[in-house]
Backbone as JSON, one array per atom type, in Angstrom:
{
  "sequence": "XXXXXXXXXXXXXXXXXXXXXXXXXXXXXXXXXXXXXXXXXXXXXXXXXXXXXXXXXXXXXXXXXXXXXXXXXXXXXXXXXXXXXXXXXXXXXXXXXXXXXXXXXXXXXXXXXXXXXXXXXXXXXXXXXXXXXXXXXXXXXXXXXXXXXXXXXXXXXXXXXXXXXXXXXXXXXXXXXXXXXXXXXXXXXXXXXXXXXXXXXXXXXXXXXXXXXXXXXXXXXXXXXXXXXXXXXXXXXXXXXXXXXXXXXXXXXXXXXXXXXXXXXXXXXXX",
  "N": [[19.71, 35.86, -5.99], [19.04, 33.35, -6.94], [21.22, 31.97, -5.64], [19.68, 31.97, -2.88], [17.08, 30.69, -2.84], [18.21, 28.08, -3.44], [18.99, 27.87, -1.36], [17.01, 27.59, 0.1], [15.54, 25.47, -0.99], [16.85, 23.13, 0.12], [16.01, 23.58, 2.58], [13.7, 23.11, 2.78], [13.51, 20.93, 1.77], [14.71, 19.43, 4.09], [12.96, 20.39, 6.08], [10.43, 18.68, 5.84], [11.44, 16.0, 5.25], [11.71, 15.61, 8.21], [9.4, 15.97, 8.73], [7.86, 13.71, 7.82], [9.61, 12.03, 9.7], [8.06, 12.63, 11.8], [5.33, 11.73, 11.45], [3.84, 13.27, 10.34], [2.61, 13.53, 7.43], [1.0, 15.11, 5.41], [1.78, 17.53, 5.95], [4.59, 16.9, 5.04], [4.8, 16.45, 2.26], [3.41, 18.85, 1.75], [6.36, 20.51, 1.89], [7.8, 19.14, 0.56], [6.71, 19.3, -1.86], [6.68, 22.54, -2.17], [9.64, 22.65, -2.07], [10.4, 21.08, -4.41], [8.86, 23.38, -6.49], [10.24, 26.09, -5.97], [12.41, 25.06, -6.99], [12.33, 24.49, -9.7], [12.21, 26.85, -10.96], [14.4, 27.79, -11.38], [16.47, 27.38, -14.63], [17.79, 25.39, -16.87], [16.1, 23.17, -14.44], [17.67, 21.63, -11.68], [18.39, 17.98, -12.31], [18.79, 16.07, -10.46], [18.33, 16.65, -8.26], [15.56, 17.44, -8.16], [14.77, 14.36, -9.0], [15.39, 13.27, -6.61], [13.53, 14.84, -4.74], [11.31, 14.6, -5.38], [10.8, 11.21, -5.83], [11.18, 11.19, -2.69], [8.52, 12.83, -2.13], [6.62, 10.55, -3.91], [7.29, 8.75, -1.48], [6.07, 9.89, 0.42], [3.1, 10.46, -0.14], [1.96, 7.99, -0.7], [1.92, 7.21, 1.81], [-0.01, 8.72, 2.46], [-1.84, 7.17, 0.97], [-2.69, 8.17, -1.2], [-2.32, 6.86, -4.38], [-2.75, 7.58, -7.15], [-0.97, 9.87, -7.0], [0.96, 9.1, -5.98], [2.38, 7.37, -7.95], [2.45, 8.84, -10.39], [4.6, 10.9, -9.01], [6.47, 8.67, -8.94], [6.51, 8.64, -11.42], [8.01, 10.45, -12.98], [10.46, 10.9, -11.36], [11.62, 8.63, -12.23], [11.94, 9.7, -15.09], [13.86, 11.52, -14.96], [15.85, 10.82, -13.99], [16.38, 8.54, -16.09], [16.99, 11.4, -17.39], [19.33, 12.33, -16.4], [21.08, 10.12, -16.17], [21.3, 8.53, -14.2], [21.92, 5.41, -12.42], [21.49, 4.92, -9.77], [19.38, 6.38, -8.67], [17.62, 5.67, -10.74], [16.51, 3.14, -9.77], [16.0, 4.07, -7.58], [13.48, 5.05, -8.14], [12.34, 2.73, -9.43], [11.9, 1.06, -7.31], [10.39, 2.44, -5.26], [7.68, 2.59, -6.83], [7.26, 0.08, -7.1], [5.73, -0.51, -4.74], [3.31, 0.69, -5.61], [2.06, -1.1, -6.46], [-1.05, -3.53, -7.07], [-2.38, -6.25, -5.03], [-2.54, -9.64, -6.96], [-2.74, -8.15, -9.66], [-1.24, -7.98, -12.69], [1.52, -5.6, -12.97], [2.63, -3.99, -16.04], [4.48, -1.49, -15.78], [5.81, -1.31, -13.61], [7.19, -3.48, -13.38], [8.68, -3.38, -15.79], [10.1, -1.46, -14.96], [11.81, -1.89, -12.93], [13.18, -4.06, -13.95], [14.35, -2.6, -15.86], [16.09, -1.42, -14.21], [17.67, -3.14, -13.39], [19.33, -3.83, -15.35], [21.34, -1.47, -15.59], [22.19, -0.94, -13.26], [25.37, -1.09, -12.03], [27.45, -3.98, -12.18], [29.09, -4.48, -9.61], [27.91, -3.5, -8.14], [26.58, -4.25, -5.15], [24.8, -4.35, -3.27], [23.2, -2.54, -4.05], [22.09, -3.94, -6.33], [21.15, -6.07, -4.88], [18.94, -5.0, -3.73], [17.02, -4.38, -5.73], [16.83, -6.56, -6.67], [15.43, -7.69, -4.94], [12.9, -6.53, -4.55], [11.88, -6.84, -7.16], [11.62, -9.88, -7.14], [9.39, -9.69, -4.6], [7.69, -8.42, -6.63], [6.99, -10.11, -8.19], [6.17, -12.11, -6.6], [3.92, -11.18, -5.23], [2.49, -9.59, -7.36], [2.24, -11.44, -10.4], [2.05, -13.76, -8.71], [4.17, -15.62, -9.74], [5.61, -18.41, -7.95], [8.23, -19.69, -9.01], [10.05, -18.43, -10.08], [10.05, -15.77, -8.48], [11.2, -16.8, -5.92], [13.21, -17.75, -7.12], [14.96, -15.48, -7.43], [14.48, -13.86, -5.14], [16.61, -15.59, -3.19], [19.03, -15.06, -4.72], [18.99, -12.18, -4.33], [19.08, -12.07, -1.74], [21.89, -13.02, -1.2], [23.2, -11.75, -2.67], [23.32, -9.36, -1.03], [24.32, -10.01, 1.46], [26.76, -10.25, 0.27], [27.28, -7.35, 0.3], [27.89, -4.37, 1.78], [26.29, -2.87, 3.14], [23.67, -2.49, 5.98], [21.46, -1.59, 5.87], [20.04, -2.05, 3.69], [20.55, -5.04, 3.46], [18.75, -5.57, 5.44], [15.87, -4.54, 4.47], [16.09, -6.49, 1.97], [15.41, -9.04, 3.54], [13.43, -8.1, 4.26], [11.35, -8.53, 1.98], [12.32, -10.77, 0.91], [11.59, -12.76, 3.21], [8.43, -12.02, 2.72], [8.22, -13.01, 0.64], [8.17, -15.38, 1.33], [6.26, -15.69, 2.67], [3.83, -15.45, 0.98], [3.9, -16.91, -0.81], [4.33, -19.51, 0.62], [5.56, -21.89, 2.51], [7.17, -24.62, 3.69], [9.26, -24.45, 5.61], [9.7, -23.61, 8.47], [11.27, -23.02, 10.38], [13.41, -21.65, 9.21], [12.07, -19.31, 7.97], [11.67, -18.19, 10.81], [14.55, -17.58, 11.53], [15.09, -15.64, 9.53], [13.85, -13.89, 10.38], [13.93, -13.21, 13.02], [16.71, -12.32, 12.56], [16.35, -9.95, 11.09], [15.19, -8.15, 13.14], [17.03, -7.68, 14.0], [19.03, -6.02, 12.77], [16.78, -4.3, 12.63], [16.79, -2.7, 14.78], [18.23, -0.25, 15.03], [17.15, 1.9, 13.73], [15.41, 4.39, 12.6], [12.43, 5.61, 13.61], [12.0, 2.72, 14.47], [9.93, 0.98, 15.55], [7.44, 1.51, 14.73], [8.1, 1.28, 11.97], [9.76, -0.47, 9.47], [9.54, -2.6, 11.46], [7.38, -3.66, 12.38], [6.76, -4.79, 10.18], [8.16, -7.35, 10.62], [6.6, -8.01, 13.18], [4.27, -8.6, 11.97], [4.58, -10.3, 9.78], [5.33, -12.52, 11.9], [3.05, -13.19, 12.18], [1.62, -14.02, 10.81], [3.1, -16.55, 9.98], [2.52, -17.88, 12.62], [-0.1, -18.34, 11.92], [-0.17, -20.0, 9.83], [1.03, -22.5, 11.2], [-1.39, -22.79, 11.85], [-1.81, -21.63, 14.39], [-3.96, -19.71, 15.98], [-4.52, -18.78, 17.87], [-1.87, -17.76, 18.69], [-1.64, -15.93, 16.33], [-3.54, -14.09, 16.59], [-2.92, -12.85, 19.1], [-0.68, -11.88, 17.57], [-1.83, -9.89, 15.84], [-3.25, -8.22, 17.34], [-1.97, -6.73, 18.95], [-0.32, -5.24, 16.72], [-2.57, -4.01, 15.28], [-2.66, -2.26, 17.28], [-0.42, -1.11, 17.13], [-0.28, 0.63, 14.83], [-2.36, 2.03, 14.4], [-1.33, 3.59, 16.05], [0.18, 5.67, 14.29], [-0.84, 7.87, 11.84], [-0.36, 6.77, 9.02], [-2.35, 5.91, 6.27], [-1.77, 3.11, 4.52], [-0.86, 1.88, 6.32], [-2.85, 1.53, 8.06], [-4.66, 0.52, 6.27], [-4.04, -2.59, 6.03], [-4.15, -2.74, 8.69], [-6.5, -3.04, 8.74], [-7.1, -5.19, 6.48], [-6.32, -7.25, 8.02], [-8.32, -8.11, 10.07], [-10.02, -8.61, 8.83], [-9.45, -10.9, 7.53], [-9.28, -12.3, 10.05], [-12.51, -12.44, 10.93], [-13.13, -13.39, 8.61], [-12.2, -16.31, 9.29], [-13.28, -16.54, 11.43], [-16.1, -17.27, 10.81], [-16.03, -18.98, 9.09], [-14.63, -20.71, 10.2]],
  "CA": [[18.38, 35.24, -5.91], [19.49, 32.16, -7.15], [21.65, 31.07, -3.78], [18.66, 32.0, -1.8], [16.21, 29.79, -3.76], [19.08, 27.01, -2.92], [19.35, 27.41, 0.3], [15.65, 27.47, 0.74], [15.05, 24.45, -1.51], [17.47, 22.42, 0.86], [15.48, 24.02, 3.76], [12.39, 23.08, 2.37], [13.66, 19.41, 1.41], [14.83, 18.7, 5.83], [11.52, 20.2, 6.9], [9.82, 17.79, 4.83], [12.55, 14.68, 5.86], [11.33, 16.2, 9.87], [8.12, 15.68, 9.02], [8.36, 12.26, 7.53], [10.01, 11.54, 10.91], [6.72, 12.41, 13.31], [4.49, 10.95, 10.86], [3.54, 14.58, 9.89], [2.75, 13.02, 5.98], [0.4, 15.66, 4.96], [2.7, 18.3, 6.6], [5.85, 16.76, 4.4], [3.97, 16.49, 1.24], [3.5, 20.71, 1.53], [7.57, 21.16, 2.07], [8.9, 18.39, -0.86], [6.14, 20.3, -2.87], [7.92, 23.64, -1.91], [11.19, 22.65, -2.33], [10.3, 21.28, -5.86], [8.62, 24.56, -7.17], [10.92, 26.57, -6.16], [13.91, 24.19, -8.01], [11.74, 24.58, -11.04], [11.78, 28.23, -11.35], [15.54, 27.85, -12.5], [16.35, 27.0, -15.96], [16.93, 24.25, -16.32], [16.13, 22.77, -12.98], [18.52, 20.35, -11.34], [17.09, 16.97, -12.39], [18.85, 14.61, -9.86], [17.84, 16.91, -6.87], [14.6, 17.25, -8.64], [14.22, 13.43, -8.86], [15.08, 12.94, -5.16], [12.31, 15.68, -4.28], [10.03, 13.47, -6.07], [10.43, 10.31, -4.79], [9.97, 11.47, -1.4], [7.26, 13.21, -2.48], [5.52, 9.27, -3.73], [6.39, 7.76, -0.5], [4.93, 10.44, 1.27], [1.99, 10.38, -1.25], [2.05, 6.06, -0.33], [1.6, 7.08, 3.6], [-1.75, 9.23, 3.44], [-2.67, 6.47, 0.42], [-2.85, 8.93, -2.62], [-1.79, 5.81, -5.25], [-2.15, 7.6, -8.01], [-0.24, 10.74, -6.77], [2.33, 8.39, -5.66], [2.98, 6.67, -9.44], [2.92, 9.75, -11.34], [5.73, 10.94, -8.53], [7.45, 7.92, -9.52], [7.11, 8.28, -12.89], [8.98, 12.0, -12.68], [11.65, 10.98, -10.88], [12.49, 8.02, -13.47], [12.23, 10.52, -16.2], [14.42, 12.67, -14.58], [16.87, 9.47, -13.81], [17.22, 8.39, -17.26], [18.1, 11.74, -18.25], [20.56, 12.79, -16.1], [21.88, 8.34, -16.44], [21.53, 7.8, -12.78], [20.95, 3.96, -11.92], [21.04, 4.47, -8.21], [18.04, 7.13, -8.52], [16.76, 4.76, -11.66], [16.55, 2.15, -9.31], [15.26, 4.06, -6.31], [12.33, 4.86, -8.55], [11.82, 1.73, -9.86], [11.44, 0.22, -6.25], [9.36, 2.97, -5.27], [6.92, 2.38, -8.13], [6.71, -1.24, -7.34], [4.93, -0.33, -3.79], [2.23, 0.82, -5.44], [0.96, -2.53, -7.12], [-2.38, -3.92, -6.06], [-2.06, -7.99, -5.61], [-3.31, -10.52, -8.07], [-2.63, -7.35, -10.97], [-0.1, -7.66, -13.19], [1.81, -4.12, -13.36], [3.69, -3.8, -16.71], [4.94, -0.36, -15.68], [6.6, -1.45, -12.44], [7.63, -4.71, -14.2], [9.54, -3.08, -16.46], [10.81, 0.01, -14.34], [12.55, -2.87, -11.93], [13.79, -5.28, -14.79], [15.5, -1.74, -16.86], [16.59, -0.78, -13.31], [18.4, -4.07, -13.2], [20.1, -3.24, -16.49], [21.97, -0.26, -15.52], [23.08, -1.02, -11.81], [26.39, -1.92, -11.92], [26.96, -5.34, -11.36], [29.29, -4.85, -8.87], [27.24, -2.56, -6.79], [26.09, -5.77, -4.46], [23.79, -3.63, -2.48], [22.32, -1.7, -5.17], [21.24, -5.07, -6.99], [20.23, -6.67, -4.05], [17.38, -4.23, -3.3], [15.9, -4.1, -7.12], [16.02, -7.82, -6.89], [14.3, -8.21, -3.58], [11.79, -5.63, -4.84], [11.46, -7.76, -8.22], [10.92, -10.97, -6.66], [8.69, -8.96, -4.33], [6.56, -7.95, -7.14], [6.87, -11.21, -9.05], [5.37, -12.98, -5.71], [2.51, -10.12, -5.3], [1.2, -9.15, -8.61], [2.4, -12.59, -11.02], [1.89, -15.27, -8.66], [5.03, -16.68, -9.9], [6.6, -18.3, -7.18], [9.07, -20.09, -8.56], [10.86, -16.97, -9.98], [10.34, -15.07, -6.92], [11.92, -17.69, -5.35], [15.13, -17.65, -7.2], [15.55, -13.5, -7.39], [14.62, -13.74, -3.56], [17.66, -16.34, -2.66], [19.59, -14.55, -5.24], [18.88, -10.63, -3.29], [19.91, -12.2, -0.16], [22.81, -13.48, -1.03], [23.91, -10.65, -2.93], [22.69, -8.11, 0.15], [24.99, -9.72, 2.33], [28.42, -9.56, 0.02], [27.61, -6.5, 0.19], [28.2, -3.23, 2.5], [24.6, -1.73, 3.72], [22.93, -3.35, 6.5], [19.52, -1.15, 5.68], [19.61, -3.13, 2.48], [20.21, -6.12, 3.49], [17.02, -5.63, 5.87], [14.99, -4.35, 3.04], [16.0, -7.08, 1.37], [15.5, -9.84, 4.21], [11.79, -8.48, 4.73], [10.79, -8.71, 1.45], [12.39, -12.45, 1.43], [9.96, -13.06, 3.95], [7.03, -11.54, 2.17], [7.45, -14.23, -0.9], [7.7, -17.32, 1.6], [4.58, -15.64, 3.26], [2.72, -14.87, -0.05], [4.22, -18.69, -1.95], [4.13, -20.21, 1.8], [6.59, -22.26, 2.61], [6.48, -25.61, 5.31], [10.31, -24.36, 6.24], [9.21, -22.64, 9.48], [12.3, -22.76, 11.0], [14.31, -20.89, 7.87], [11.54, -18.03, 8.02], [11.81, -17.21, 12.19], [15.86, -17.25, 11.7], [15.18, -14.57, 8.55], [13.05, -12.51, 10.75], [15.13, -12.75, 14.01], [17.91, -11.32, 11.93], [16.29, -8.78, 10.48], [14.76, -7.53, 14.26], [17.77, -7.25, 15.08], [19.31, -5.35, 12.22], [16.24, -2.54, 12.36], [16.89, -1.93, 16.08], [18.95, 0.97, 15.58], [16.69, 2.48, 12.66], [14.7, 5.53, 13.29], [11.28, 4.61, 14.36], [11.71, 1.14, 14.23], [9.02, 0.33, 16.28], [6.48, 1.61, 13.8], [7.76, 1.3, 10.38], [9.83, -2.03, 9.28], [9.72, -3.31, 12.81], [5.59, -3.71, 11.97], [6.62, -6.13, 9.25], [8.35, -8.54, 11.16], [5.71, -8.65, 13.82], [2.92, -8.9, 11.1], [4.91, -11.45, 9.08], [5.41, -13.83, 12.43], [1.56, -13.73, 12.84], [1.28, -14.79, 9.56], [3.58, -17.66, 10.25], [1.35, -18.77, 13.61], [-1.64, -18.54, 11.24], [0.47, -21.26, 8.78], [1.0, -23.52, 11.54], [-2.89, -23.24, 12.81], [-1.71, -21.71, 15.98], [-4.7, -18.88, 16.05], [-4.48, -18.0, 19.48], [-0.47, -17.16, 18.13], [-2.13, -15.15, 15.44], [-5.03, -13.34, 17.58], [-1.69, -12.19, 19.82], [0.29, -10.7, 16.96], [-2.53, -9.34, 15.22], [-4.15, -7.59, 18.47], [-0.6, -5.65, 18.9], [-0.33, -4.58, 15.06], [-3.59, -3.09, 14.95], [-2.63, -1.12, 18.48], [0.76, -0.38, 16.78], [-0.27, 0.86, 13.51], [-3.4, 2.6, 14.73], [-0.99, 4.9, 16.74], [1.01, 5.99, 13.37], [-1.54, 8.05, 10.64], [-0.18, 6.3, 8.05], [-2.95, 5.06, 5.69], [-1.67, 1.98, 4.27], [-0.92, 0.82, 7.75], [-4.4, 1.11, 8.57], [-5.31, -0.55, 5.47], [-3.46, -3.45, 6.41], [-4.83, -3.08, 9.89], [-7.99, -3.47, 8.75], [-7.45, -6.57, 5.57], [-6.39, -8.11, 8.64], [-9.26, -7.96, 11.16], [-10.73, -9.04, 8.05], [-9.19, -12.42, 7.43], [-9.56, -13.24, 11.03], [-12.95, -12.1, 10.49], [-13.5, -14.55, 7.97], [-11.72, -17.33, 9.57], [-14.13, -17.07, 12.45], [-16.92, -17.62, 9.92], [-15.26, -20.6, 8.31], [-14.66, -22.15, 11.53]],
  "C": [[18.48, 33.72, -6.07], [19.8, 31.02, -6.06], [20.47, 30.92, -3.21], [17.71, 30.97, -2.06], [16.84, 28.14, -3.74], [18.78, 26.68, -2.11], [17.79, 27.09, 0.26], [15.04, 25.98, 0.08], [15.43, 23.04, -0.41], [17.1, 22.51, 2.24], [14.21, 23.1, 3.96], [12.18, 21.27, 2.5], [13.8, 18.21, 3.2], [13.7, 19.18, 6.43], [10.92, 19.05, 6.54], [10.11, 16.65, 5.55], [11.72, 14.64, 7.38], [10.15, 15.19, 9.95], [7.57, 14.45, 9.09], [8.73, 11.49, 9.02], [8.89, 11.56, 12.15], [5.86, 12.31, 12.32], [3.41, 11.86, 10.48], [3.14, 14.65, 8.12], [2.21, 14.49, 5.11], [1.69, 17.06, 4.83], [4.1, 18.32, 5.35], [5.7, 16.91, 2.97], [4.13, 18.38, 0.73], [5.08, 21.18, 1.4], [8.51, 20.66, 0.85], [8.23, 19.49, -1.77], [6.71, 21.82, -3.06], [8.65, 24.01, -2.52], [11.1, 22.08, -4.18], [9.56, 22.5, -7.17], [9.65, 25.41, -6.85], [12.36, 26.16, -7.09], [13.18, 24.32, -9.49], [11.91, 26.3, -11.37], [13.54, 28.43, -11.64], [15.69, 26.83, -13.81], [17.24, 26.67, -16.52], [17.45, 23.97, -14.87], [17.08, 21.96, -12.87], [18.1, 18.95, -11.11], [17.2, 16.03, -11.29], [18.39, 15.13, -8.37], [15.88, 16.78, -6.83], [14.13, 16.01, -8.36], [13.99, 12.71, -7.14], [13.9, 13.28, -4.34], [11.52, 14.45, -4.53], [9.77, 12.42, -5.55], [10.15, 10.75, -3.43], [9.11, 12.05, -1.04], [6.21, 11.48, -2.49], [5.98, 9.06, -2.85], [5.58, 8.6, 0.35], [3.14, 10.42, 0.93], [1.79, 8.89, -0.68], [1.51, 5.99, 1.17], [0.4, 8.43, 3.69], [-2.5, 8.89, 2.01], [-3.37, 7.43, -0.57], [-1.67, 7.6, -3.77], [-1.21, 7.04, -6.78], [-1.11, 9.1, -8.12], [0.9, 9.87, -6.84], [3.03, 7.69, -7.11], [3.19, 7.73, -10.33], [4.11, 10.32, -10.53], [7.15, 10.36, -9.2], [8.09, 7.9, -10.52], [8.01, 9.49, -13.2], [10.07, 11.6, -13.18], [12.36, 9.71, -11.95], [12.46, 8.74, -14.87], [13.7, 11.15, -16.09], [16.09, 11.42, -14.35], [17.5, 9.49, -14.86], [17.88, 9.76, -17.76], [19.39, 12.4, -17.88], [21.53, 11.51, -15.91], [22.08, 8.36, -15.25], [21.29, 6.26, -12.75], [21.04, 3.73, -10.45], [19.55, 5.59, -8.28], [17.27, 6.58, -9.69], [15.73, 3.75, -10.79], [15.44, 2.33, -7.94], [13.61, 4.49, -7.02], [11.87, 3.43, -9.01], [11.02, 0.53, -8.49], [10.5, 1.31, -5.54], [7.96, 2.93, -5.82], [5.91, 1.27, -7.7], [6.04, -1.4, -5.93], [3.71, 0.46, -3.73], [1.04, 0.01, -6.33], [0.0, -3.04, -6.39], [-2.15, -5.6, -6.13], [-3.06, -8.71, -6.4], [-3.25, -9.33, -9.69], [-1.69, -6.8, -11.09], [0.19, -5.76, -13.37], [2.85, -3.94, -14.39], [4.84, -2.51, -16.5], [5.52, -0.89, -14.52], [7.7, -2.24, -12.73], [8.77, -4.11, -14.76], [10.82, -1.69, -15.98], [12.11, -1.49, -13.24], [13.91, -3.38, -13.18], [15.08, -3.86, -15.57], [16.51, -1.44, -15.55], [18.72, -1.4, -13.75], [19.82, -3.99, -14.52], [21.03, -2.45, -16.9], [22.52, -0.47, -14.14], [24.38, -1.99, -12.38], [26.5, -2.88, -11.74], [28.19, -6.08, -10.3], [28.94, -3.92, -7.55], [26.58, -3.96, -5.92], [24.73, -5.35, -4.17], [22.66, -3.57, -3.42], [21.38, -2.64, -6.01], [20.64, -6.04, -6.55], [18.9, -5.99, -3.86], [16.37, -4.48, -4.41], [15.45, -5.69, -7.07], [15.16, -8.31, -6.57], [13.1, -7.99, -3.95], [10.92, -6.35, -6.23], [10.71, -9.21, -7.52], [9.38, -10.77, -5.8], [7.4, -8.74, -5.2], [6.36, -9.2, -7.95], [5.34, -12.08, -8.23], [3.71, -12.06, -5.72], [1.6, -9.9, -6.67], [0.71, -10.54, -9.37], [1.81, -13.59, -10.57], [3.03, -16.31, -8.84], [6.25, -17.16, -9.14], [7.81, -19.3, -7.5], [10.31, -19.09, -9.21], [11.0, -16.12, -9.05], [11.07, -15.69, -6.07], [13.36, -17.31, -5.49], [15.64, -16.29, -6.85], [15.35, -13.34, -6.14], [15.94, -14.13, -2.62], [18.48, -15.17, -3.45], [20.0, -12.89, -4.69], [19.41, -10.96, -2.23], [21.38, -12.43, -0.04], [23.85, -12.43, -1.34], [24.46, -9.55, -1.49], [23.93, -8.65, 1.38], [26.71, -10.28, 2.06], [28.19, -7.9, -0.04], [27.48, -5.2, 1.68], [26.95, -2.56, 3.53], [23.59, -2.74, 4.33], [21.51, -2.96, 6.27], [19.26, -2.16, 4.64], [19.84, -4.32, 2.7], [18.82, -6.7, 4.88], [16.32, -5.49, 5.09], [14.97, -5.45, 2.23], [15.47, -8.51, 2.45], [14.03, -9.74, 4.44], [11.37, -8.99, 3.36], [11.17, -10.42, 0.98], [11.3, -12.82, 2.45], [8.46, -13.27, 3.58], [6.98, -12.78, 1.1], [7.62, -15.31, -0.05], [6.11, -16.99, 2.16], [3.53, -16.58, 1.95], [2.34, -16.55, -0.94], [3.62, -19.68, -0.62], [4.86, -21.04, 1.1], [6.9, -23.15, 4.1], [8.28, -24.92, 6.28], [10.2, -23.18, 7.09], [10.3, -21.87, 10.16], [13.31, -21.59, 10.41], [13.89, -19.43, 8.2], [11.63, -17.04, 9.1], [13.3, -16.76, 12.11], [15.61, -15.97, 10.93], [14.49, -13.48, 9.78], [14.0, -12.31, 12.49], [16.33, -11.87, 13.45], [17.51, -10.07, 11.2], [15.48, -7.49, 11.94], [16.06, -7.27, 14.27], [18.76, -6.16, 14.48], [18.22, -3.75, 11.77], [16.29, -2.06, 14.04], [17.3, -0.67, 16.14], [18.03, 2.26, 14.56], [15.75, 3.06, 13.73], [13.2, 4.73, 13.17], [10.93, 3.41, 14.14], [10.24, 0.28, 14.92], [7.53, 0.79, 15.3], [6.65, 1.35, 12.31], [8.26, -0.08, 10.02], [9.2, -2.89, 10.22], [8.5, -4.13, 12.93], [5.86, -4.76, 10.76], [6.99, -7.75, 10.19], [7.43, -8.79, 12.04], [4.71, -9.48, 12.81], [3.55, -10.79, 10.28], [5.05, -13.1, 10.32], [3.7, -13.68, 12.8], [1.17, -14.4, 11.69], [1.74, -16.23, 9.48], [2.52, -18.53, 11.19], [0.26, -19.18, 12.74], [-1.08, -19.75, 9.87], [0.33, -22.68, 9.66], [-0.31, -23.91, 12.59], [-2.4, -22.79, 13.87], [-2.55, -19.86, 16.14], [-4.98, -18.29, 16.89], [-2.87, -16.84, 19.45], [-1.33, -15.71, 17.31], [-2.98, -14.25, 15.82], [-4.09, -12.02, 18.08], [-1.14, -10.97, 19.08], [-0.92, -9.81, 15.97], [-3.22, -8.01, 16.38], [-3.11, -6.49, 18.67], [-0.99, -5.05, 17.42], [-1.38, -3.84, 14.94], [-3.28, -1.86, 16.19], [-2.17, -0.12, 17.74], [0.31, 0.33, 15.31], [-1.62, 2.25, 13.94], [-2.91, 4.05, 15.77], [0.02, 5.99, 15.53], [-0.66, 6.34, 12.14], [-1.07, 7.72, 9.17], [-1.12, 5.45, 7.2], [-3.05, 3.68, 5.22], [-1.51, 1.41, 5.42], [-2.18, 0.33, 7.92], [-5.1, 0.49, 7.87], [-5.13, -2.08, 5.66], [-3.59, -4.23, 7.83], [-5.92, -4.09, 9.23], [-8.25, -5.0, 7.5], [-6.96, -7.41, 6.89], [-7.1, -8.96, 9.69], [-9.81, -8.31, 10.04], [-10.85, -10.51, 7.71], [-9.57, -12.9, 8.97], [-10.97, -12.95, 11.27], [-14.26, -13.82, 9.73], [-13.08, -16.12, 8.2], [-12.74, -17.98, 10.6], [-15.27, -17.55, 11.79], [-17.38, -18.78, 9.41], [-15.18, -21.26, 9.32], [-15.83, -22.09, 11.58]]
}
């Protein structure tokens, strides 16, 4: 009974993954859920498969915009971290976590899930401490405000991200560089299109690139046009993004659609 309850958990866990893949959220949500009741009904459960369930349980929870589903997820799977002493599944909760902060409010609980992350990653995992940093600076720039710490842990993630091994992470880390010159702004225009050319060109091969990172870098160069007043630029990449996002049921997309049809919105106003 046992095996079977295995196999089926690991069944349960690639439907799920599937689903995740055609943007099936609701769908994936029912199969992590699944695959984590059934892993519970041995004694004791297996915490680090357990914690994996979990997280991709919150981001699925993050993509049909259940917040606080998605933080108690989080908070699980870093239970379940510390006690089996993971710091790569510490870590992947801790940057999980920190995507479900609202901006302008401080989050001590993310805050501190990042900063312990940081504490326990090796410090010659390159990768591994590039991402928490990115994700730190990330949340420094978003919740804090404080850009000239986001600043440094931003330079500092990049540099790491590319002594090290894992080109996903050093995309992951290259958008959210981006996100704090957006968020701080930043007159070095030139710096920001090279960051985002290089990171197009490193999610090309990623599975639906054209809807999931791939949607940052557009969004982030409309944000740029809209820095250097070029609103006809900004009209362009904004008019795509709402197409592109609007064909993917992913909630936060569409939230993001829509704060943006909002600012331009209010820009027309202001003019």
């Amino acid at each position: 009974a046992a095996g079977c309850r295995a196999e089926a958990v690991v069944w349960s866990e690639r439907a799920g993954a599937r689903a995740v893949e055609q943007f099936a959220y609701e769908e994936a949500l029912s199969h992590f859920q699944n695959a984590i009741e059934l892993l519970e009904l041995e004694d004791p459960p297996d915490r680090v498969i357990r914690a994996r369930l979990l997280l991709a349980k919150a981001r699925a929870r993050g993509s049909v915009g259940d917040v606080a589903g998605g933080k108690n997820a989080t908070a699980r799977a870093a239970e379940d971290a510390r006690a089996v002493g993971s710091p790569e599944l510490l870590a992947e909760a801790a940057k999980a976590r920190a995507w479900f902060v609202r901006a302008g409010v401080a989050d001590p609980v993310a805050a501190h899930l990042l900063e312990d992350a940081l504490t326990v990653v090796d410090e010659r995992d390159h990768s591994g401490r590039a991402s928490v940093l990115g994700m730190l600076a990330y949340y420094r720039a978003v919740c804090e405000s404080d850009g000239a710490s986001a600043e440094a842990l931003a330079r500092e993630a990049v540099s790491l991200a590319r002594t090290g091994d894992d080109p996903a992470v050093l995309a992951d880390v290259l958008g959210l560089r981006s996100w704090v010159w957006v968020l701080q702004g930043s007159p070095d225009i030139a710096a920001q299109e090279a960051v985002l050319a290089e990171l197009a060109t490193l999610l090309q091969g990623a599975k639906n690139w054209r809807y999931g990172s791939y949607t940052w870098v557009k969004q982030t160069r409309g944000l740029i046009r809209l820095q250097m007043g070029d609103l006809a630029g900004f009209d362009a990449h904004l008019e795509g993004l709402v197409q592109r996002y609007e064909e993917v049921p992913d909630r936060l997309l569409l939230a993001v659609a829509a704060m943006w049809r909002g600012l331009r919105a209010l820009l027309v106003e202001l003019g």
